[in-house]
Coordinates of C-alpha atoms in Angstrom, one line a residue:
M1318 CA 104.8 109.1 103.3
Q1319 CA 107.2 106.6 104.2
F1320 CA 109.7 104.1 101.7
G1321 CA 112.3 102.2 102.0
I1322 CA 113.6 98.6 102.7
F1323 CA 113.8 95.7 104.6
T1324 CA 115.4 92.4 105.0
I1325 CA 114.7 89.0 105.2
G1326 CA 118.5 88.0 106.2
D1327 CA 118.4 84.5 103.8
V1328 CA 122.2 83.7 103.2
T1329 CA 121.7 82.2 99.2
T1330 CA 124.0 81.2 97.2
D1331 CA 124.6 83.2 93.8
P1332 CA 123.8 80.9 91.0
T1333 CA 125.9 82.9 88.6
T1334 CA 129.1 82.4 90.5
G1335 CA 128.4 79.4 93.0
Q1336 CA 129.7 81.6 95.4
T1337 CA 127.5 81.3 99.3
P1338 CA 128.3 84.3 102.0
C1339 CA 128.9 82.9 105.4
E1340 CA 126.9 84.3 107.6
H1341 CA 129.4 87.4 108.9
E1342 CA 129.6 88.6 105.5
R1343 CA 125.9 88.3 105.3
I1344 CA 125.6 90.5 108.9
R1345 CA 127.8 93.1 108.0
N1346 CA 126.5 93.3 105.2
T1347 CA 122.9 94.0 106.0
V1348 CA 124.3 97.5 108.8
A1349 CA 126.0 98.5 105.1
M1350 CA 122.4 98.2 103.9
A1351 CA 120.8 101.0 106.4
K1352 CA 123.8 102.7 106.1
K1353 CA 123.5 103.1 102.3
A1354 CA 119.6 103.5 102.6
E1355 CA 119.7 105.9 105.5
E1356 CA 122.6 107.9 102.8
V1357 CA 119.9 108.1 99.6
G1358 CA 117.6 109.9 101.8
L1359 CA 115.3 106.4 102.3
D1360 CA 112.8 106.1 105.7
V1361 CA 112.9 103.2 107.3
F1362 CA 115.3 99.9 107.5
A1363 CA 113.8 96.7 107.8
T1364 CA 114.2 93.1 108.9
G1365 CA 112.8 90.3 109.2
Q1366 CA 113.4 87.5 112.7
H1367 CA 114.2 84.2 112.5
H1368 CA 115.2 81.9 114.6
N1369 CA 116.2 79.0 111.5
P1370 CA 118.4 78.9 108.5
P1371 CA 119.3 79.5 105.9
F1372 CA 118.4 83.1 107.8
V1373 CA 120.3 85.6 109.1
A1374 CA 117.9 87.7 110.2
P1375 CA 118.2 88.4 113.9
A1376 CA 116.6 86.4 116.0
N1377 CA 116.2 89.2 119.0
P1378 CA 115.7 92.2 116.6
P1379 CA 116.8 95.1 119.0
I1380 CA 120.1 93.3 118.6
L1381 CA 120.4 94.7 115.2
L1382 CA 118.5 97.3 115.5
A1383 CA 120.3 99.1 118.5
H1384 CA 123.5 99.0 116.3
L1385 CA 121.5 100.3 113.6
A1386 CA 120.8 103.1 115.5
A1387 CA 124.8 104.2 116.4
Q1388 CA 125.7 103.5 113.0
T1389 CA 122.7 106.1 111.9
S1390 CA 121.3 109.6 113.1
N1391 CA 117.7 109.8 111.0
I1392 CA 116.6 106.7 109.5
Q1393 CA 113.4 105.6 111.0
L1394 CA 113.8 100.8 112.4
S1395 CA 111.6 98.8 111.8
T1396 CA 110.9 95.3 111.7
S1397 CA 109.6 93.3 108.8
T1398 CA 108.4 90.8 111.7
T1399 CA 108.1 90.7 115.2
L1400 CA 106.7 87.0 116.3
I1401 CA 104.2 87.9 118.7
T1402 CA 103.1 84.0 119.2
T1403 CA 106.7 82.9 120.2
T1404 CA 108.8 85.7 121.5
D1405 CA 107.3 86.4 124.7
P1406 CA 105.8 89.4 125.5
V1407 CA 107.8 90.4 128.9
R1408 CA 110.8 90.3 126.2
I1409 CA 109.2 91.6 123.8
A1410 CA 108.3 94.5 126.1
E1411 CA 111.5 94.6 128.2
D1412 CA 113.7 94.8 124.7
Y1413 CA 112.0 97.4 122.6
A1414 CA 111.4 99.7 125.2
Y1415 CA 115.1 99.6 125.6
V1416 CA 116.7 100.5 121.9
Q1417 CA 114.0 103.2 121.8
H1418 CA 115.5 104.9 124.2
L1419 CA 119.4 104.3 122.6
A1420 CA 117.4 105.1 119.1
D1421 CA 115.7 108.4 120.3
G1422 CA 112.1 107.3 119.2
R1423 CA 113.0 106.2 115.7
V1424 CA 112.0 102.2 116.3
D1425 CA 108.7 100.6 115.5
L1426 CA 107.6 97.0 115.0
M1427 CA 105.3 95.1 112.9
M1428 CA 103.9 92.3 114.8
G1429 CA 103.4 88.9 112.6
R1430 CA 102.4 84.8 113.4
G1431 CA 105.7 83.8 111.6
N1432 CA 105.0 80.9 108.7
T1433 CA 107.4 78.3 109.7
G1434 CA 106.1 75.8 111.2
A1435 CA 108.4 73.8 113.4
V1436 CA 109.2 77.0 114.7
Y1437 CA 106.4 76.9 116.9
P1438 CA 107.6 74.2 118.8
W1439 CA 111.1 75.0 120.1
F1440 CA 109.7 77.5 122.4
G1441 CA 107.1 75.8 123.4
A1442 CA 103.6 76.9 121.3
D1443 CA 101.7 75.3 119.1
I1444 CA 100.9 76.9 115.6
R1445 CA 97.8 75.5 116.0
K1446 CA 97.0 78.1 118.0
G1447 CA 99.0 81.1 116.1
I1448 CA 95.7 83.1 116.2
P1449 CA 94.7 83.2 120.1
L1450 CA 99.2 83.8 120.9
A1451 CA 99.1 86.8 118.8
I1452 CA 95.7 88.2 120.3
E1453 CA 96.4 87.2 123.9
N1454 CA 100.1 88.0 123.5
Y1455 CA 99.4 91.5 122.1
H1456 CA 97.3 92.5 124.6
L1457 CA 99.3 91.3 126.7
L1458 CA 102.4 93.8 125.3
R1459 CA 100.2 97.4 125.3
R1460 CA 99.0 96.7 129.3
L1461 CA 103.1 96.3 129.8
W1462 CA 103.4 99.1 128.1
R1463 CA 101.1 101.3 129.4
E1464 CA 100.8 100.6 133.5
E1465 CA 103.2 100.0 135.8
N1466 CA 101.8 97.0 137.6
V1467 CA 100.9 94.8 135.8
N1468 CA 98.8 91.5 137.3
W1469 CA 98.0 89.0 134.5
R1470 CA 96.9 85.9 134.2
G1471 CA 96.4 83.9 130.4
E1472 CA 96.3 80.5 128.8
F1473 CA 100.0 80.9 127.6
R1474 CA 102.3 81.6 129.2
T1475 CA 102.8 82.0 133.9
P1476 CA 100.6 84.6 135.0
L1477 CA 102.2 88.3 136.5
Q1478 CA 101.9 89.5 140.0
S1479 CA 102.3 93.4 140.3
F1480 CA 104.5 93.1 137.7
T1481 CA 106.8 96.6 136.5
S1482 CA 108.4 95.9 132.2
T1483 CA 111.4 97.8 132.0
P1484 CA 112.8 100.5 130.6
R1485 CA 110.1 102.1 130.6
P1486 CA 108.8 103.0 127.3
L1487 CA 110.5 106.7 126.4
D1488 CA 108.5 109.6 127.3
G1489 CA 106.1 106.9 128.5
T1490 CA 104.9 106.4 124.9
P1491 CA 105.5 102.6 123.8
P1492 CA 106.7 102.1 119.9
F1493 CA 104.3 102.7 117.3
V1494 CA 102.7 99.1 116.2
W1495 CA 102.0 97.6 112.5
H1496 CA 100.4 94.2 112.4
G1497 CA 101.9 91.8 109.2
S1498 CA 99.6 89.8 107.9
I1499 CA 99.0 88.3 104.6
R1500 CA 96.4 86.1 104.6
S1501 CA 94.6 86.1 107.9
T1502 CA 91.9 88.3 108.3
E1503 CA 92.3 88.1 112.1
I1504 CA 95.5 90.3 111.9
A1505 CA 93.3 93.1 110.1
E1506 CA 90.6 93.0 112.6
Q1507 CA 93.2 93.1 115.4
A1508 CA 94.6 95.6 114.1
A1509 CA 91.6 98.1 113.2
F1510 CA 90.3 97.4 117.0
Y1511 CA 93.5 98.7 118.6
G1512 CA 93.5 101.4 116.0
D1513 CA 97.5 100.5 114.8
G1514 CA 98.8 100.1 111.2
F1515 CA 98.1 96.8 109.1
F1516 CA 101.6 96.2 107.0
H1517 CA 100.3 93.9 103.9
N1518 CA 103.4 92.3 102.7
H1519 CA 102.0 90.7 99.6
I1520 CA 105.0 89.8 97.4
F1521 CA 103.6 86.5 96.8
W1522 CA 99.7 87.4 96.3
T1523 CA 97.5 89.0 93.5
L1524 CA 96.2 92.5 93.8
D1525 CA 92.7 91.2 94.7
H1526 CA 93.5 89.5 97.8
T1527 CA 95.8 92.4 99.2
Q1528 CA 93.0 95.1 98.3
Q1529 CA 90.4 92.5 100.1
M1530 CA 93.3 92.0 103.0
V1531 CA 93.3 96.7 102.7
N1532 CA 89.9 96.7 102.7
L1533 CA 88.7 94.9 105.5
Y1534 CA 91.1 96.3 108.0
R1535 CA 90.3 100.2 106.7
Q1536 CA 86.6 98.9 107.3
R1537 CA 86.8 97.2 110.9
F1538 CA 89.6 100.6 111.0
E1539 CA 86.0 102.7 111.0
H1540 CA 83.5 100.3 113.1
Y1541 CA 86.0 100.9 116.1
G1542 CA 86.1 104.8 115.7
H1543 CA 89.3 105.4 115.4
G1544 CA 88.5 107.6 111.9
R1545 CA 87.6 107.5 108.0
A1546 CA 88.4 104.4 106.7
D1547 CA 90.4 105.7 104.1
Q1548 CA 92.3 107.8 107.4
A1549 CA 93.6 104.1 108.6
I1550 CA 97.7 103.7 108.5
V1551 CA 98.2 101.2 105.6
G1552 CA 101.5 99.5 104.8
L1553 CA 102.9 97.9 101.1
G1554 CA 105.9 95.9 100.5
G1555 CA 107.2 95.4 97.6
Q1556 CA 110.4 93.4 95.0
V1557 CA 112.0 95.3 92.5
F1558 CA 115.1 95.0 90.2
I1559 CA 115.8 98.2 88.7
G1560 CA 118.1 98.3 84.9
D1561 CA 118.8 100.7 82.1
T1562 CA 116.9 98.9 80.6
E1563 CA 113.6 96.7 80.9
K1564 CA 115.4 93.6 78.6
E1565 CA 119.2 94.0 81.1
A1566 CA 117.6 94.4 84.1
K1567 CA 115.2 90.7 83.2
N1568 CA 118.9 89.0 81.8
F1569 CA 120.8 89.8 85.4
F1570 CA 118.0 89.7 87.5
R1571 CA 116.6 86.2 85.7
P1572 CA 118.7 83.1 87.4
Y1573 CA 118.7 84.5 91.1
F1574 CA 115.0 84.3 90.3
D1575 CA 114.7 80.7 88.6
N1576 CA 117.1 80.0 91.6
A1577 CA 115.8 81.9 94.4
P1578 CA 114.9 80.0 97.6
V1579 CA 111.5 80.4 98.1
Y1580 CA 109.6 80.6 94.6
G1581 CA 112.8 79.7 92.3
H1582 CA 112.0 76.3 90.3
G1583 CA 108.8 77.2 89.9
P1584 CA 106.6 80.1 87.9
S1585 CA 108.2 82.5 85.1
L1586 CA 109.4 85.9 85.9
E1587 CA 106.7 87.2 83.7
D1588 CA 103.9 85.3 85.4
F1589 CA 105.6 86.1 88.8
E1590 CA 105.5 89.6 87.5
R1591 CA 102.1 89.7 86.4
S1592 CA 101.0 88.4 89.5
T1593 CA 102.6 90.1 92.3
P1594 CA 104.1 93.1 93.1
L1595 CA 107.9 92.3 91.5
T1596 CA 108.6 95.1 89.3
V1597 CA 112.0 94.1 86.7
G1598 CA 112.7 96.5 84.6
T1599 CA 113.4 100.8 84.1
A1600 CA 113.0 103.6 86.9
E1601 CA 109.9 104.4 84.9
Q1602 CA 108.4 100.9 84.8
V1603 CA 108.9 101.0 88.4
I1604 CA 107.3 104.1 89.4
E1605 CA 104.5 103.2 87.4
R1606 CA 103.3 100.4 88.7
Y1607 CA 104.0 101.4 92.1
L1608 CA 102.3 104.5 91.8
S1609 CA 99.0 101.7 90.3
Y1610 CA 98.8 100.6 94.1
A1611 CA 96.8 104.2 95.6
D1612 CA 94.5 103.5 92.7
A1613 CA 93.6 100.3 94.4
V1614 CA 94.0 100.0 98.2
G1615 CA 93.9 104.2 98.4
D1616 CA 96.6 106.6 99.6
Y1617 CA 98.5 104.8 102.1
Q1618 CA 101.2 105.6 104.0
R1619 CA 104.4 103.4 104.0
Q1620 CA 106.0 101.4 101.2
L1621 CA 108.5 99.6 101.7
F1622 CA 111.3 97.1 99.3
L1623 CA 112.9 93.8 98.9
V1624 CA 116.4 94.2 97.2
D1625 CA 118.7 91.8 98.2
H1626 CA 117.5 88.3 98.3
A1627 CA 118.3 85.3 96.1
G1628 CA 122.2 85.7 96.2
L1629 CA 121.8 89.1 94.9
P1630 CA 125.7 90.4 95.2
Q1631 CA 126.9 92.6 97.9
D1632 CA 127.6 95.5 95.5
V1633 CA 124.7 95.3 93.4
V1634 CA 122.0 95.3 96.7
L1635 CA 124.0 98.7 97.6
E1636 CA 123.1 100.2 93.9
Q1637 CA 119.6 99.1 93.5
I1638 CA 119.6 101.0 97.3
E1639 CA 121.0 104.5 94.9
I1640 CA 118.5 103.5 92.3
L1641 CA 115.1 103.4 94.8
G1642 CA 117.1 106.5 96.8
R1643 CA 118.1 108.9 93.4
D1644 CA 115.6 107.6 90.7
V1645 CA 113.0 106.1 92.1
V1646 CA 111.6 107.3 95.3
P1647 CA 111.3 110.9 94.8
V1648 CA 108.8 110.4 91.7
L1649 CA 107.1 108.4 93.4
R1650 CA 106.8 110.8 97.0
R1651 CA 105.6 113.8 95.2
E1652 CA 102.8 111.7 93.0
F1653 CA 101.5 110.0 96.0
E1654 CA 101.4 113.4 98.0
A1655 CA 99.8 115.8 95.0
R1656 CA 96.9 113.3 95.4
R1657 CA 97.1 112.4 98.4
T1658 CA 93.4 114.3 100.0
A1659 CA 93.9 117.0 103.1
H1660 CA 92.9 115.1 105.8
V1661 CA 94.4 111.9 105.0
P1662 CA 98.0 111.5 106.5
S1663 CA 100.7 110.6 104.9
D1664 CA 103.3 109.7 107.4
P1665 CA 102.4 106.6 110.0
P1666 CA 103.1 107.6 113.2
T1667 CA 106.3 108.9 114.3
H1668 CA 107.5 108.5 118.1
A1669 CA 107.5 112.5 118.3
S1670 CA 103.6 112.5 116.7
L1671 CA 102.8 110.7 119.8
V1672 CA 103.9 112.3 122.1
A1673 CA 102.8 115.7 120.9
E1674 CA 99.4 114.4 120.2
G1675 CA 99.3 112.2 123.9
A1676 CA 98.4 109.1 122.5
S1677 CA 99.7 106.7 125.1
S1678 CA 97.4 108.3 127.5
R1679 CA 94.2 108.3 124.9
H1680 CA 94.5 104.9 123.6
H1681 CA 91.8 103.0 125.7
A1682 CA 92.2 99.6 127.4
V1683 CA 91.0 96.3 125.5
T1684 CA 90.1 93.3 126.0
P1685 CA 90.9 90.3 123.5
A1686 CA 87.2 89.6 124.0
A1687 CA 85.8 92.3 122.9
M1688 CA 87.1 91.8 119.8
P1689 CA 84.4 90.2 116.9
D1690 CA 84.7 86.3 116.2
N1691 CA 86.2 86.0 112.5
D1692 CA 82.5 83.9 111.5
A1693 CA 81.5 87.8 112.1
Q1694 CA 84.1 89.4 110.3
D1695 CA 83.5 87.0 107.5
G1696 CA 80.1 88.4 107.4
E1697 CA 80.9 91.6 107.4

């Protein structure tokens, strides 16, 4: 099973000191986080994609991923969002294939629509067409990675005539793709249709909602003939802050929670913990909480933690990564694997496994029109 961290790259004032990191500092800190994650034995580092303040997560994630590829040796590099709606699929095909070569295959993508309405018109898109954009753009992306001469005509971009995306994917094998969604059943359906991974970043959502989304994806994955429902490739997000005691952890983290740019000045820390994966306490409490997620959604393959948000100082963030690698992940890894049934994959596909299986030649070409509409999904 893969364990790692993801960042949304928020530039947030530390509520305890009043200090705000500059963009340069926050970007350099992100690199240090990835290197620390590899150092302590985590499997994945993932970055979001943003075009708006107060975030410095890269507008073009392959820039950061290429830099990290040169700074690391083993860790899988991923996106926690690649904006499939407002990033041209030709650009995605070329940029991620290029970084795939630089990283020797240590790259995958998590596609997302983005939930910042203002971003859509900046790139000539309409947020009301977010779902059709995601479906059409991803279908084109798949063709660009799998066909050398693409003729294309769709609704949302100019036509292509005998177009070849360069460079071609490493070893003729495109990066593995996750589809990230927190509420759109159409995206769970899309992931299942293609046999791709489904990542439910449920950091703001209840466990009941998470179960519904993952179960839908699993059912449709089996429906489309990719394997049994419990063999579908699932990832989850999470938030933790770890201390020697629960009291110590809560006392330290509370001012950061209370003033966080997204959920600050809202529910109490305790209420938010009860309804979401946020766990503030000891390593043992984090382990117990996250082991329970496999009971809820079934055995899954990737768990990513958010640890650097809300203005937390960099030394504290690096310490949290150290604790994850030393005290939490080894136990979770052992316990998850002990309970996993033999026919369920323990890891998501990697470049090496995809090449070995000849996955790129087996994934059939399909059209978005073949996907059932959302009304049909809701009736299942």
